[in-house]
mmCIF file of C-alpha atoms in Angstrom:
data_model
loop_
_atom_site.group_PDB
_atom_site.id
_atom_site.type_symbol
_atom_site.label_atom_id
_atom_site.label_comp_id
_atom_site.label_asym_id
_atom_site.label_seq_id
_atom_site.Cartn_x
_atom_site.Cartn_y
_atom_site.Cartn_z
ATOM 1 C CA UNK H 1 4.594 79.285 -36.425
ATOM 2 C CA UNK H 2 6.265 79.735 -39.827
ATOM 3 C CA UNK H 3 3.951 80.771 -42.589
ATOM 4 C CA UNK H 4 3.044 78.017 -45.045
ATOM 5 C CA UNK H 5 0.759 79.692 -47.573
ATOM 6 C CA UNK H 6 0.301 76.600 -49.721
ATOM 7 C CA UNK H 7 -0.977 74.643 -46.722
ATOM 8 C CA UNK H 8 -3.279 77.461 -45.654
ATOM 9 C CA UNK H 9 -4.783 77.619 -49.138
ATOM 10 C CA UNK H 10 -5.394 73.894 -49.132
ATOM 11 C CA UNK H 11 -7.147 74.150 -45.793
ATOM 12 C CA UNK H 12 -9.316 77.009 -47.005
ATOM 13 C CA UNK H 13 -10.167 75.327 -50.285
ATOM 14 C CA UNK H 14 -11.487 72.208 -48.573
ATOM 15 C CA UNK H 15 -13.923 74.086 -46.362
ATOM 16 C CA UNK H 16 -17.352 72.487 -46.709
ATOM 17 C CA UNK H 17 -19.401 73.909 -49.581
ATOM 18 C CA UNK H 18 -22.909 72.645 -48.988
ATOM 19 C CA UNK H 19 -22.014 68.987 -48.545
ATOM 20 C CA UNK H 20 -21.460 66.813 -45.527
ATOM 21 C CA UNK H 21 -17.985 65.423 -44.811
ATOM 22 C CA UNK H 22 -19.423 61.906 -45.201
ATOM 23 C CA UNK H 23 -20.226 62.748 -48.830
ATOM 24 C CA UNK H 24 -16.529 63.212 -49.708
ATOM 25 C CA UNK H 25 -14.866 60.449 -51.671
ATOM 26 C CA UNK H 26 -11.460 62.075 -52.088
ATOM 27 C CA UNK H 27 -9.503 65.309 -51.860
ATOM 28 C CA UNK H 28 -6.621 65.932 -54.241
ATOM 29 C CA UNK H 29 -4.297 68.810 -53.445
ATOM 30 C CA UNK H 30 -1.987 69.752 -56.318
ATOM 31 C CA UNK H 31 0.892 71.895 -55.093
ATOM 32 C CA UNK H 32 4.145 73.168 -56.571
ATOM 33 C CA UNK H 33 6.866 70.582 -55.877
ATOM 34 C CA UNK H 34 8.765 72.402 -53.130
ATOM 35 C CA UNK H 35 5.543 72.995 -51.231
ATOM 36 C CA UNK H 36 4.292 69.448 -51.786
ATOM 37 C CA UNK H 37 7.541 68.034 -50.432
ATOM 38 C CA UNK H 38 7.092 70.172 -47.343
ATOM 39 C CA UNK H 39 3.439 69.428 -46.499
ATOM 40 C CA UNK H 40 2.873 65.886 -47.797
ATOM 41 C CA UNK H 41 2.789 64.151 -44.423
ATOM 42 C CA UNK H 42 -0.010 61.597 -43.999
ATOM 43 C CA UNK H 43 1.310 60.503 -40.564
ATOM 44 C CA UNK H 44 2.348 63.721 -38.781
ATOM 45 C CA UNK H 45 2.193 62.048 -35.355
ATOM 46 C CA UNK H 46 5.077 59.694 -36.171
ATOM 47 C CA UNK H 47 8.678 60.481 -35.322
ATOM 48 C CA UNK H 48 9.821 63.434 -33.274
ATOM 49 C CA UNK H 49 7.792 66.165 -35.008
ATOM 50 C CA UNK H 50 5.583 66.835 -32.013
ATOM 51 C CA UNK H 51 2.501 68.958 -32.550
ATOM 52 C CA UNK H 52 4.306 71.031 -35.179
ATOM 53 C CA UNK H 53 4.120 68.018 -37.477
ATOM 54 C CA UNK H 54 0.351 68.312 -37.597
ATOM 55 C CA UNK H 55 0.470 72.005 -38.418
ATOM 56 C CA UNK H 56 2.499 71.297 -41.547
ATOM 57 C CA UNK H 57 0.582 68.231 -42.747
ATOM 58 C CA UNK H 58 -1.753 68.959 -45.643
ATOM 59 C CA UNK H 59 -3.634 65.761 -44.868
ATOM 60 C CA UNK H 60 -4.239 66.727 -41.230
ATOM 61 C CA UNK H 61 -5.166 70.321 -42.053
ATOM 62 C CA UNK H 62 -7.547 69.346 -44.856
ATOM 63 C CA UNK H 63 -9.242 66.797 -42.586
ATOM 64 C CA UNK H 64 -9.690 69.320 -39.761
ATOM 65 C CA UNK H 65 -11.172 71.928 -42.089
ATOM 66 C CA UNK H 66 -13.383 69.398 -43.839
ATOM 67 C CA UNK H 67 -14.833 68.378 -40.474
ATOM 68 C CA UNK H 68 -14.779 71.715 -38.618
ATOM 69 C CA UNK H 69 -14.693 74.451 -41.275
ATOM 70 C CA UNK H 70 -12.683 77.638 -40.934
ATOM 71 C CA UNK H 71 -12.972 77.499 -37.153
ATOM 72 C CA UNK H 72 -10.685 74.489 -37.335
ATOM 73 C CA UNK H 73 -7.939 76.682 -38.761
ATOM 74 C CA UNK H 74 -7.730 78.782 -35.619
ATOM 75 C CA UNK H 75 -7.802 75.625 -33.509
ATOM 76 C CA UNK H 76 -4.484 74.552 -35.014
ATOM 77 C CA UNK H 77 -2.759 77.193 -32.893
ATOM 78 C CA UNK H 78 -4.065 75.664 -29.654
ATOM 79 C CA UNK H 79 -2.171 72.578 -28.499
ATOM 80 C CA UNK H 80 -5.084 71.036 -26.572
ATOM 81 C CA UNK H 81 -7.349 71.241 -29.607
ATOM 82 C CA UNK H 82 -4.651 69.778 -31.868
ATOM 83 C CA UNK H 83 -4.265 66.861 -29.436
ATOM 84 C CA UNK H 84 -8.038 66.321 -29.465
ATOM 85 C CA UNK H 85 -8.111 66.319 -33.269
ATOM 86 C CA UNK H 86 -5.206 63.869 -33.345
ATOM 87 C CA UNK H 87 -7.117 61.489 -31.090
ATOM 88 C CA UNK H 88 -10.355 61.780 -33.087
ATOM 89 C CA UNK H 89 -11.018 58.755 -35.315
ATOM 90 C CA UNK H 90 -13.016 60.882 -37.770
ATOM 91 C CA UNK H 91 -9.970 63.118 -38.369
ATOM 92 C CA UNK H 92 -7.780 60.084 -39.069
ATOM 93 C CA UNK H 93 -10.417 58.700 -41.462
ATOM 94 C CA UNK H 94 -10.698 62.046 -43.277
ATOM 95 C CA UNK H 95 -6.910 62.266 -43.579
ATOM 96 C CA UNK H 96 -6.941 59.054 -45.623
ATOM 97 C CA UNK H 97 -9.100 60.826 -48.215
ATOM 98 C CA UNK H 98 -6.382 63.418 -48.952
ATOM 99 C CA UNK H 99 -3.763 62.922 -51.634
ATOM 100 C CA UNK H 100 -1.009 65.502 -52.172
ATOM 101 C CA UNK H 101 0.370 65.713 -55.715
ATOM 102 C CA UNK H 102 3.503 67.620 -56.712
ATOM 103 C CA UNK H 103 2.457 69.507 -59.847
ATOM 104 C CA UNK H 104 5.336 70.475 -62.148
ATOM 105 C CA UNK H 105 3.106 72.959 -64.015
ATOM 106 C CA UNK H 106 2.664 74.955 -60.813
ATOM 107 C CA UNK H 107 6.467 75.102 -60.386
ATOM 108 C CA UNK H 108 6.685 77.257 -63.526
ATOM 109 C CA UNK H 109 5.264 80.301 -61.731
ATOM 110 C CA UNK H 110 7.015 79.696 -58.378
ATOM 111 C CA UNK H 111 8.233 81.762 -56.496
ATOM 112 C CA UNK H 112 6.188 84.604 -58.015
ATOM 113 C CA UNK H 113 3.039 82.606 -57.290
ATOM 114 C CA UNK H 114 2.516 79.981 -54.581
ATOM 115 C CA UNK H 115 -0.228 78.163 -56.440
ATOM 116 C CA UNK H 116 -2.255 75.207 -55.315
ATOM 117 C CA UNK H 117 -5.290 73.490 -56.758
ATOM 118 C CA UNK H 118 -7.692 71.447 -54.694
ATOM 119 C CA UNK H 119 -10.359 69.112 -55.972
ATOM 120 C CA UNK H 120 -12.959 67.627 -53.650
ATOM 121 C CA UNK H 121 -14.733 64.640 -55.243
ATOM 122 C CA UNK H 122 -18.051 63.601 -53.795
ATOM 123 C CA UNK H 123 -19.426 60.063 -53.682
ATOM 124 C CA UNK H 124 -22.327 61.133 -55.938
ATOM 125 C CA UNK H 125 -19.893 62.004 -58.742
ATOM 126 C CA UNK H 126 -19.859 65.785 -58.317
ATOM 127 C CA UNK H 127 -16.602 67.618 -57.735
ATOM 128 C CA UNK H 128 -15.617 71.031 -56.404
ATOM 129 C CA UNK H 129 -12.351 72.648 -57.473
ATOM 130 C CA UNK H 130 -10.454 75.719 -56.421
ATOM 131 C CA UNK H 131 -7.159 77.195 -57.543
ATOM 132 C CA UNK H 132 -5.423 79.900 -55.573
ATOM 133 C CA UNK H 133 -2.250 81.591 -56.768
ATOM 134 C CA UNK H 134 -1.519 83.921 -53.860
ATOM 135 C CA UNK H 135 -1.847 83.432 -50.109
ATOM 136 C CA UNK H 136 -4.466 85.461 -48.300
ATOM 137 C CA UNK H 137 -2.737 88.566 -46.997
ATOM 138 C CA UNK H 138 -0.465 89.104 -49.995
ATOM 139 C CA UNK H 139 -0.843 92.365 -51.971
ATOM 140 C CA UNK H 140 -2.490 90.392 -54.786
ATOM 141 C CA UNK H 141 -5.010 88.882 -52.335
ATOM 142 C CA UNK H 142 -5.361 91.303 -49.415
ATOM 143 C CA UNK H 143 -7.249 90.616 -46.213
ATOM 144 C CA UNK H 144 -10.339 92.673 -45.527
ATOM 145 C CA UNK H 145 -10.338 94.921 -42.461
ATOM 146 C CA UNK H 146 -12.628 92.409 -40.727
ATOM 147 C CA UNK H 147 -10.225 89.548 -41.502
ATOM 148 C CA UNK H 148 -7.279 91.552 -40.188
ATOM 149 C CA UNK H 149 -9.153 92.379 -36.997
ATOM 150 C CA UNK H 150 -10.186 88.740 -36.473
ATOM 151 C CA UNK H 151 -6.606 87.570 -36.973
ATOM 152 C CA UNK H 152 -5.243 90.236 -34.618
ATOM 153 C CA UNK H 153 -7.765 89.280 -31.925
ATOM 154 C CA UNK H 154 -7.038 85.560 -32.331
ATOM 155 C CA UNK H 155 -3.278 86.027 -32.120
ATOM 156 C CA UNK H 156 -3.405 88.448 -29.195
ATOM 157 C CA UNK H 157 -5.707 86.031 -27.303
ATOM 158 C CA UNK H 158 -3.045 83.358 -27.811
ATOM 159 C CA UNK H 159 -0.523 85.821 -26.383
ATOM 160 C CA UNK H 160 -2.697 86.265 -23.274
ATOM 161 C CA UNK H 161 -4.266 89.628 -24.066
ATOM 162 C CA UNK H 162 -7.710 90.543 -22.777
ATOM 163 C CA UNK H 163 -10.225 91.508 -25.468
ATOM 164 C CA UNK H 164 -10.517 95.085 -24.188
ATOM 165 C CA UNK H 165 -6.777 95.623 -24.725
ATOM 166 C CA UNK H 166 -7.026 94.330 -28.300
ATOM 167 C CA UNK H 167 -10.034 96.606 -28.871
ATOM 168 C CA UNK H 168 -8.070 99.644 -27.638
ATOM 169 C CA UNK H 169 -5.189 98.869 -30.001
ATOM 170 C CA UNK H 170 -7.550 98.327 -32.923
ATOM 171 C CA UNK H 171 -9.243 101.687 -32.240
ATOM 172 C CA UNK H 172 -5.877 103.456 -31.967
ATOM 173 C CA UNK H 173 -4.640 101.941 -35.225
ATOM 174 C CA UNK H 174 -7.870 102.984 -36.964
ATOM 175 C CA UNK H 175 -7.141 106.613 -35.983
ATOM 176 C CA UNK H 176 -3.381 106.427 -36.550
ATOM 177 C CA UNK H 177 -3.330 108.603 -39.668
ATOM 178 C CA UNK H 178 -4.870 111.508 -37.758
ATOM 179 C CA UNK H 179 -2.554 111.280 -34.741
ATOM 180 C CA UNK H 180 0.435 113.552 -34.185
ATOM 181 C CA UNK H 181 2.482 110.813 -32.543
ATOM 182 C CA UNK H 182 2.304 107.116 -31.748
ATOM 183 C CA UNK H 183 2.962 107.189 -27.985
ATOM 184 C CA UNK H 184 -0.583 106.150 -27.022
ATOM 185 C CA UNK H 185 -0.442 103.240 -29.442
ATOM 186 C CA UNK H 186 2.975 102.161 -28.210
ATOM 187 C CA UNK H 187 1.782 102.366 -24.604
ATOM 188 C CA UNK H 188 -1.223 100.176 -25.445
ATOM 189 C CA UNK H 189 1.037 97.513 -26.888
#
């Protein structure tokens, strides 16, 4: 799947922060124009986009994360789970809460920064905001070792690897600097 950092940030920023999804009145995702044009898709099931349409819809991704938290992010790589989310009335309702806004101010720093700002307004009047300028995994916003390991395990599971194989590779990579050659690592791959 192509990397869409602005969409990933939106999904992460809408993760529940001590409030129930039913408490949300609206979600506004401000994105630089090029990114907004790419992910502003309130009906990703229409047309011939297939399941890929959902993966690039800010509305769909925000709804899934609002309802299922960060675990929902990993689910977007599994077709059966995406189909289940598409069929879920609560996901469709949550999608209607999301508005994507092309923000010309954020274009000023693009492409050096891939900024997005998300505001979650609650029915009680409170709001939660987050701005992110760099995607997780960029040098300016590196992943922790635990995040890298989790991502590696998730992706290798999708590729059909057994967990013990992923564990062997992780252990070999951890000792890579002290190894004379990489043959054992290459063989494990």
